[in-house]
Amino acid sequence: TRRIAVTGSASGIGKALVEVLRAQGDTVIGVDREDADVRADLSTEDGRARAVAGIGAGPLDGVVACAGVSAPDPVTVSVNHFGVVRLLEGLRPVLAAAPNPRAAVVGSIAGTQPVDQAVVDACLRDDEPAALELARAAVANGTGNRLYPSSKSALAQWLRRAAVTEEWAGAGIPLNAVAPGVVLSPMVAPLVADEEMKAVMDRAVPMPLNGYAQPAVIATALSWLISTGNTHMTGQVIYVDGGADATLRGPGV
Ligand code: NAI
């Protein structure tokens, strides 16, 4: 049986993924702030170290980073970018010790929306204190709503670079992202229940194929990315978004 670590395991997409993986016989180590096998706050260096230690020193067959927040607050950058990157880097040695290791993260269609470029640049320089200071400035000047797109854009750009390096591709570890459109998880369900908010979201994220997704849909895509069947897909951001990316970006590839 494969040992797979899933962050954000207590809710939404992460919780659905735990169910998919356990149903197929995998041993899952759930990581979340509460209600998880390993309780850790991934917004802090301490929490990330606790997560890596709690997952353990034995070979790890897969990791999927689902934990995320969408608040117009600096913590969004801490969790969605640094919480993912530092955890994956911390787990790389135990992944490399497994026979068929795989890694995946959850991006977002929001990563294609307007960003705070200074925040993205600080993320890509791996400078968390600078990114947080810039994020606080963004909140103060009223552009805090750009922090979520910024965190997901930075994560996608980090992934495309890291995936093809000696550390990941060279160690035989595929590293990919699923980027959802709107998913009816506890993060978003309350928003679409509000008519006005729903109209704003439908303009920002048009989903001509089957509308909003259930968390299990995203979990199924993630489960394939980390399966042994995926030997050659890496560095990809896969939009599982009901056609939102194709609608917004048009035919250019
Ligand atoms: P959710 O709110 O249902 O689940 C997120 C989980 O992450 C929660 O269990 C939460 O406790 C955990 N988490 C948050 N901060 C944490 C921290 N500091 N340390 C440890 N765990 C923490 O949300 P959902 O929708 O399942 O989100 C999962 C991922 O999907 C996130 O990365 C989110 O950005 C992404 N996403 C969600 C979309 C949606 O429409 N729901 C759309 C696109 C992306």
Short mmCIF file of C-alpha atoms and ligand atoms in Angstrom, two decimals:
data_model
loop_
_atom_site.label_atom_id
_atom_site.label_comp_id
_atom_site.label_asym_id
_atom_site.label_seq_id
_atom_site.Cartn_x
_atom_site.Cartn_y
_atom_site.Cartn_z
CA THR A 1 0.00 0.00 0.00
CA ARG A 2 1.20 3.51 -0.90
CA ARG A 3 1.65 6.16 1.82
CA ILE A 4 0.22 9.51 0.74
CA ALA A 5 0.24 12.80 2.68
CA VAL A 6 -2.65 15.21 2.05
CA THR A 7 -2.75 18.74 3.47
CA GLY A 8 -6.06 20.50 4.03
CA SER A 9 -7.46 17.04 4.77
CA ALA A 10 -10.18 18.28 7.16
CA SER A 11 -12.35 20.04 4.58
CA GLY A 12 -13.40 20.42 0.96
CA ILE A 13 -11.06 19.15 -1.76
CA GLY A 14 -8.51 17.67 0.66
CA LYS A 15 -11.19 15.78 2.57
CA ALA A 16 -12.67 14.42 -0.68
CA LEU A 17 -9.19 13.32 -1.79
CA VAL A 18 -8.62 11.44 1.47
CA GLU A 19 -11.84 9.51 0.79
CA VAL A 20 -10.83 8.68 -2.82
CA LEU A 21 -7.36 7.50 -1.76
CA ARG A 22 -8.53 5.43 1.24
CA ALA A 23 -11.21 3.80 -0.97
CA GLN A 24 -8.48 2.62 -3.36
CA GLY A 25 -6.43 1.19 -0.47
CA ASP A 26 -3.81 3.89 0.10
CA THR A 27 -2.60 4.79 3.59
CA VAL A 28 -3.31 8.49 4.02
CA ILE A 29 -1.69 10.90 6.46
CA GLY A 30 -3.96 13.92 6.76
CA VAL A 31 -2.44 17.28 7.70
CA ASP A 32 -4.57 20.22 8.84
CA ARG A 33 -4.88 22.70 11.70
CA GLU A 34 -7.52 20.57 13.45
CA ASP A 35 -9.19 17.22 12.94
CA ALA A 36 -6.19 15.57 11.23
CA ASP A 37 -3.54 12.85 11.78
CA VAL A 38 -0.90 15.59 11.92
CA ARG A 39 -2.04 18.93 13.30
CA ALA A 40 0.08 21.80 12.00
CA ASP A 41 -0.32 25.44 10.98
CA LEU A 42 1.25 25.67 7.52
CA SER A 43 1.39 29.48 7.68
CA THR A 44 4.42 29.23 10.00
CA GLU A 45 7.93 27.73 9.67
CA ASP A 46 7.34 25.85 12.94
CA GLY A 47 4.11 24.38 11.65
CA ARG A 48 5.70 23.31 8.36
CA ALA A 49 8.54 21.62 10.27
CA ARG A 50 5.98 19.91 12.53
CA ALA A 51 4.12 18.66 9.44
CA VAL A 52 7.29 17.24 7.86
CA ALA A 53 8.27 15.56 11.15
CA GLY A 54 4.74 14.21 11.71
CA ILE A 55 4.57 12.69 8.23
CA GLY A 56 7.69 10.79 9.21
CA ALA A 57 11.12 9.75 8.00
CA GLY A 58 10.07 6.63 6.07
CA PRO A 59 9.65 6.63 2.27
CA LEU A 60 6.64 8.69 1.16
CA ASP A 61 4.89 7.67 -2.08
CA GLY A 62 2.99 10.87 -2.60
CA VAL A 63 2.03 14.29 -1.31
CA VAL A 64 -0.87 16.52 -2.32
CA ALA A 65 -0.96 20.07 -0.96
CA CYS A 66 -4.62 21.14 -0.80
CA ALA A 67 -4.55 23.44 2.25
CA GLY A 68 -5.32 26.99 1.25
CA VAL A 69 -7.10 30.19 2.21
CA SER A 70 -8.70 32.88 0.04
CA ALA A 71 -8.86 35.82 2.46
CA PRO A 72 -7.64 39.32 1.44
CA ASP A 73 -4.98 38.92 4.13
CA PRO A 74 -1.21 38.24 4.14
CA VAL A 75 -1.84 34.77 5.59
CA THR A 76 -3.12 33.80 2.13
CA VAL A 77 0.40 34.24 0.76
CA SER A 78 1.92 32.35 3.72
CA VAL A 79 -0.32 29.31 3.35
CA ASN A 80 -0.92 29.15 -0.41
CA HIS A 81 2.63 29.80 -1.60
CA PHE A 82 5.21 29.35 1.16
CA GLY A 83 3.18 26.73 3.04
CA VAL A 84 3.13 24.58 -0.08
CA VAL A 85 6.66 25.22 -1.37
CA ARG A 86 8.41 24.75 1.99
CA LEU A 87 6.43 21.62 2.83
CA LEU A 88 7.18 20.04 -0.55
CA GLU A 89 10.85 20.92 -0.26
CA GLY A 90 10.90 19.48 3.25
CA LEU A 91 9.33 16.24 2.05
CA ARG A 92 11.50 15.87 -1.07
CA PRO A 93 14.05 13.55 0.60
CA VAL A 94 11.38 11.08 1.83
CA LEU A 95 9.67 11.23 -1.57
CA ALA A 96 12.97 10.50 -3.33
CA ALA A 97 13.33 7.40 -1.12
CA ALA A 98 10.07 5.88 -2.47
CA PRO A 99 9.96 3.71 -5.61
CA ASN A 100 7.36 5.78 -7.54
CA PRO A 101 7.02 9.14 -5.80
CA ARG A 102 4.52 11.78 -6.96
CA ALA A 103 3.63 15.32 -5.88
CA ALA A 104 0.69 17.56 -6.71
CA VAL A 105 -0.64 20.91 -5.55
CA VAL A 106 -3.91 22.81 -5.92
CA GLY A 107 -3.63 26.01 -7.94
CA SER A 108 -6.62 28.04 -9.13
CA ILE A 109 -8.11 29.76 -12.16
CA ALA A 110 -7.53 32.82 -9.94
CA GLY A 111 -3.81 32.45 -10.76
CA THR A 112 -4.63 33.83 -14.24
CA GLN A 113 -6.32 36.95 -12.82
CA PRO A 114 -4.55 40.30 -12.15
CA VAL A 115 -1.82 39.97 -9.50
CA ASP A 116 0.29 42.17 -7.23
CA GLN A 117 3.51 41.70 -9.19
CA ALA A 118 5.76 42.77 -6.29
CA VAL A 119 4.25 40.07 -4.08
CA VAL A 120 4.65 37.44 -6.82
CA ASP A 121 8.28 38.48 -7.36
CA ALA A 122 9.04 38.21 -3.62
CA CYS A 123 7.46 34.73 -3.57
CA LEU A 124 9.59 33.65 -6.52
CA ARG A 125 12.72 35.03 -4.78
CA ASP A 126 11.64 32.79 -1.86
CA ASP A 127 11.64 35.86 0.42
CA GLU A 128 8.72 35.31 2.79
CA PRO A 129 9.32 38.34 5.08
CA ALA A 130 9.38 40.67 2.04
CA ALA A 131 6.29 39.02 0.53
CA LEU A 132 4.40 39.45 3.82
CA GLU A 133 5.43 43.09 4.17
CA LEU A 134 4.26 43.79 0.60
CA ALA A 135 1.05 41.89 1.32
CA ARG A 136 0.38 44.04 4.40
CA ALA A 137 0.93 47.15 2.24
CA ALA A 138 -1.54 45.79 -0.34
CA VAL A 139 -4.18 45.29 2.36
CA ALA A 140 -3.54 48.82 3.65
CA ASN A 141 -3.98 50.37 0.18
CA GLY A 142 -7.16 48.43 -0.58
CA THR A 143 -5.78 45.84 -3.06
CA GLY A 144 -5.82 42.87 -0.68
CA ASN A 145 -8.11 41.01 -3.07
CA ARG A 146 -5.09 40.55 -5.37
CA LEU A 147 -3.28 38.44 -2.76
CA TYR A 148 -5.15 35.22 -3.55
CA PRO A 149 -4.48 35.44 -7.33
CA SER A 150 -0.88 36.43 -6.52
CA SER A 151 -0.37 33.40 -4.26
CA LYS A 152 -1.73 30.99 -6.88
CA SER A 153 0.19 32.61 -9.76
CA ALA A 154 3.45 32.42 -7.78
CA LEU A 155 2.79 28.78 -6.89
CA ALA A 156 2.16 27.86 -10.55
CA GLN A 157 5.33 29.65 -11.68
CA TRP A 158 7.41 28.00 -8.94
CA LEU A 159 6.03 24.61 -9.99
CA ARG A 160 6.88 25.03 -13.69
CA ARG A 161 10.47 25.87 -12.79
CA ALA A 162 10.98 23.33 -10.02
CA ALA A 163 9.35 20.39 -11.83
CA VAL A 164 12.10 20.12 -14.44
CA THR A 165 15.08 20.46 -12.10
CA GLU A 166 17.48 17.79 -10.88
CA GLU A 167 15.67 17.76 -7.50
CA TRP A 168 12.26 16.81 -8.95
CA ALA A 169 12.43 15.48 -12.54
CA GLY A 170 15.98 14.26 -11.92
CA ALA A 171 14.79 12.33 -8.85
CA GLY A 172 11.88 10.84 -10.81
CA ILE A 173 9.17 12.86 -9.05
CA PRO A 174 6.36 14.24 -11.25
CA LEU A 175 5.14 17.59 -9.85
CA ASN A 176 1.86 19.00 -11.18
CA ALA A 177 -1.06 21.23 -10.25
CA VAL A 178 -4.80 21.02 -10.66
CA ALA A 179 -6.31 24.49 -11.05
CA PRO A 180 -10.04 24.43 -10.30
CA GLY A 181 -12.67 26.96 -11.28
CA VAL A 182 -15.44 27.28 -8.68
CA VAL A 183 -15.75 24.28 -6.35
CA LEU A 184 -18.65 23.92 -3.91
CA SER A 185 -16.47 23.43 -0.84
CA PRO A 186 -16.96 25.13 2.53
CA MET A 187 -14.55 27.86 1.25
CA VAL A 188 -16.91 28.93 -1.51
CA ALA A 189 -20.42 27.52 -0.92
CA PRO A 190 -21.44 30.49 1.31
CA LEU A 191 -20.33 32.95 -1.41
CA VAL A 192 -22.44 31.47 -4.21
CA ALA A 193 -25.44 31.36 -1.88
CA ASP A 194 -25.43 35.18 -2.13
CA GLU A 195 -27.07 36.24 -5.46
CA GLU A 196 -24.95 39.35 -5.95
CA MET A 197 -21.70 37.56 -5.14
CA LYS A 198 -22.70 34.66 -7.37
CA ALA A 199 -23.19 37.04 -10.33
CA VAL A 200 -19.72 38.54 -9.78
CA MET A 201 -18.16 35.07 -9.59
CA ASP A 202 -19.97 33.84 -12.70
CA ARG A 203 -18.56 36.78 -14.67
CA ALA A 204 -15.04 36.19 -13.32
CA VAL A 205 -15.13 32.38 -13.72
CA PRO A 206 -17.51 31.30 -16.52
CA MET A 207 -18.03 27.50 -16.43
CA PRO A 208 -19.93 26.43 -19.60
CA LEU A 209 -19.28 22.70 -18.96
CA ASN A 210 -21.43 21.43 -16.08
CA GLY A 211 -21.16 24.56 -13.89
CA TYR A 212 -19.70 24.51 -10.40
CA ALA A 213 -17.72 21.38 -9.47
CA GLN A 214 -18.02 19.19 -6.39
CA PRO A 215 -14.79 18.64 -4.38
CA ALA A 216 -14.70 14.96 -5.48
CA VAL A 217 -14.21 16.05 -9.12
CA ILE A 218 -10.98 17.84 -8.24
CA ALA A 219 -9.94 14.98 -5.96
CA THR A 220 -10.29 12.48 -8.83
CA ALA A 221 -7.98 14.53 -11.07
CA LEU A 222 -5.43 14.86 -8.25
CA SER A 223 -5.56 11.13 -7.56
CA TRP A 224 -4.53 10.38 -11.16
CA LEU A 225 -1.67 12.88 -11.08
CA ILE A 226 -0.16 11.07 -8.07
CA SER A 227 -0.90 7.56 -9.37
CA THR A 228 1.84 5.29 -10.69
CA GLY A 229 0.12 5.59 -14.10
CA ASN A 230 1.48 9.13 -14.38
CA THR A 231 5.07 8.54 -15.49
CA HIS A 232 5.55 11.47 -17.90
CA MET A 233 3.31 14.40 -17.03
CA THR A 234 5.17 17.05 -15.03
CA GLY A 235 5.27 20.82 -14.63
CA GLN A 236 1.65 21.08 -15.78
CA VAL A 237 -1.14 23.25 -14.42
CA ILE A 238 -4.31 21.36 -15.37
CA TYR A 239 -7.44 23.49 -15.42
CA VAL A 240 -10.35 21.40 -14.11
CA ASP A 241 -12.65 24.37 -14.41
CA GLY A 242 -15.71 23.66 -16.57
CA GLY A 243 -14.05 25.48 -19.48
CA ALA A 244 -13.30 28.73 -17.63
CA ASP A 245 -9.66 28.98 -18.76
CA ALA A 246 -10.53 28.20 -22.40
CA THR A 247 -13.34 30.77 -22.27
CA LEU A 248 -11.26 33.52 -20.65
CA ARG A 249 -7.96 32.98 -22.46
CA GLY A 250 -9.43 31.99 -25.82
CA PRO A 251 -7.77 29.75 -28.41
CA GLY A 252 -4.15 30.79 -27.66
CA VAL A 253 -2.12 28.07 -25.98
P1 NAI B 1 -11.68 24.47 2.42
O1 NAI B 1 -11.69 25.74 3.17
O2 NAI B 1 -12.88 23.61 2.42
O3 NAI B 1 -10.43 23.58 2.86
C1 NAI B 1 -9.17 24.14 3.07
C2 NAI B 1 -8.48 23.40 4.20
O4 NAI B 1 -7.17 23.97 4.36
C3 NAI B 1 -9.21 23.53 5.54
O5 NAI B 1 -9.40 22.26 6.14
C4 NAI B 1 -8.28 24.40 6.35
O6 NAI B 1 -8.29 24.13 7.76
C5 NAI B 1 -6.93 24.08 5.74
N1 NAI B 1 -5.98 25.14 6.06
C6 NAI B 1 -6.17 26.47 5.88
N2 NAI B 1 -5.15 27.16 6.40
C7 NAI B 1 -4.31 26.24 6.95
C8 NAI B 1 -3.09 26.35 7.66
N3 NAI B 1 -2.55 27.54 7.97
N4 NAI B 1 -2.49 25.21 8.07
C9 NAI B 1 -3.05 24.02 7.80
N5 NAI B 1 -4.19 23.85 7.14
C10 NAI B 1 -4.83 24.97 6.72
O7 NAI B 1 -11.33 24.92 0.92
P2 NAI B 1 -11.20 24.09 -0.45
O8 NAI B 1 -12.10 24.74 -1.42
O9 NAI B 1 -11.26 22.65 -0.25
O10 NAI B 1 -9.73 24.51 -0.87
C11 NAI B 1 -8.70 23.59 -1.13
C12 NAI B 1 -7.73 24.21 -2.12
O11 NAI B 1 -8.42 24.45 -3.34
C13 NAI B 1 -7.18 25.56 -1.66
O12 NAI B 1 -5.80 25.62 -2.00
C14 NAI B 1 -7.97 26.54 -2.51
O13 NAI B 1 -7.27 27.73 -2.71
C15 NAI B 1 -8.14 25.76 -3.78
N6 NAI B 1 -9.20 26.22 -4.66
C16 NAI B 1 -10.51 26.20 -4.24
C17 NAI B 1 -11.49 26.64 -5.09
C18 NAI B 1 -12.92 26.66 -4.70
O14 NAI B 1 -13.75 27.19 -5.48
N7 NAI B 1 -13.31 26.09 -3.57
C19 NAI B 1 -11.19 27.13 -6.45
C20 NAI B 1 -9.80 27.07 -6.79
C21 NAI B 1 -8.86 26.63 -5.90
#
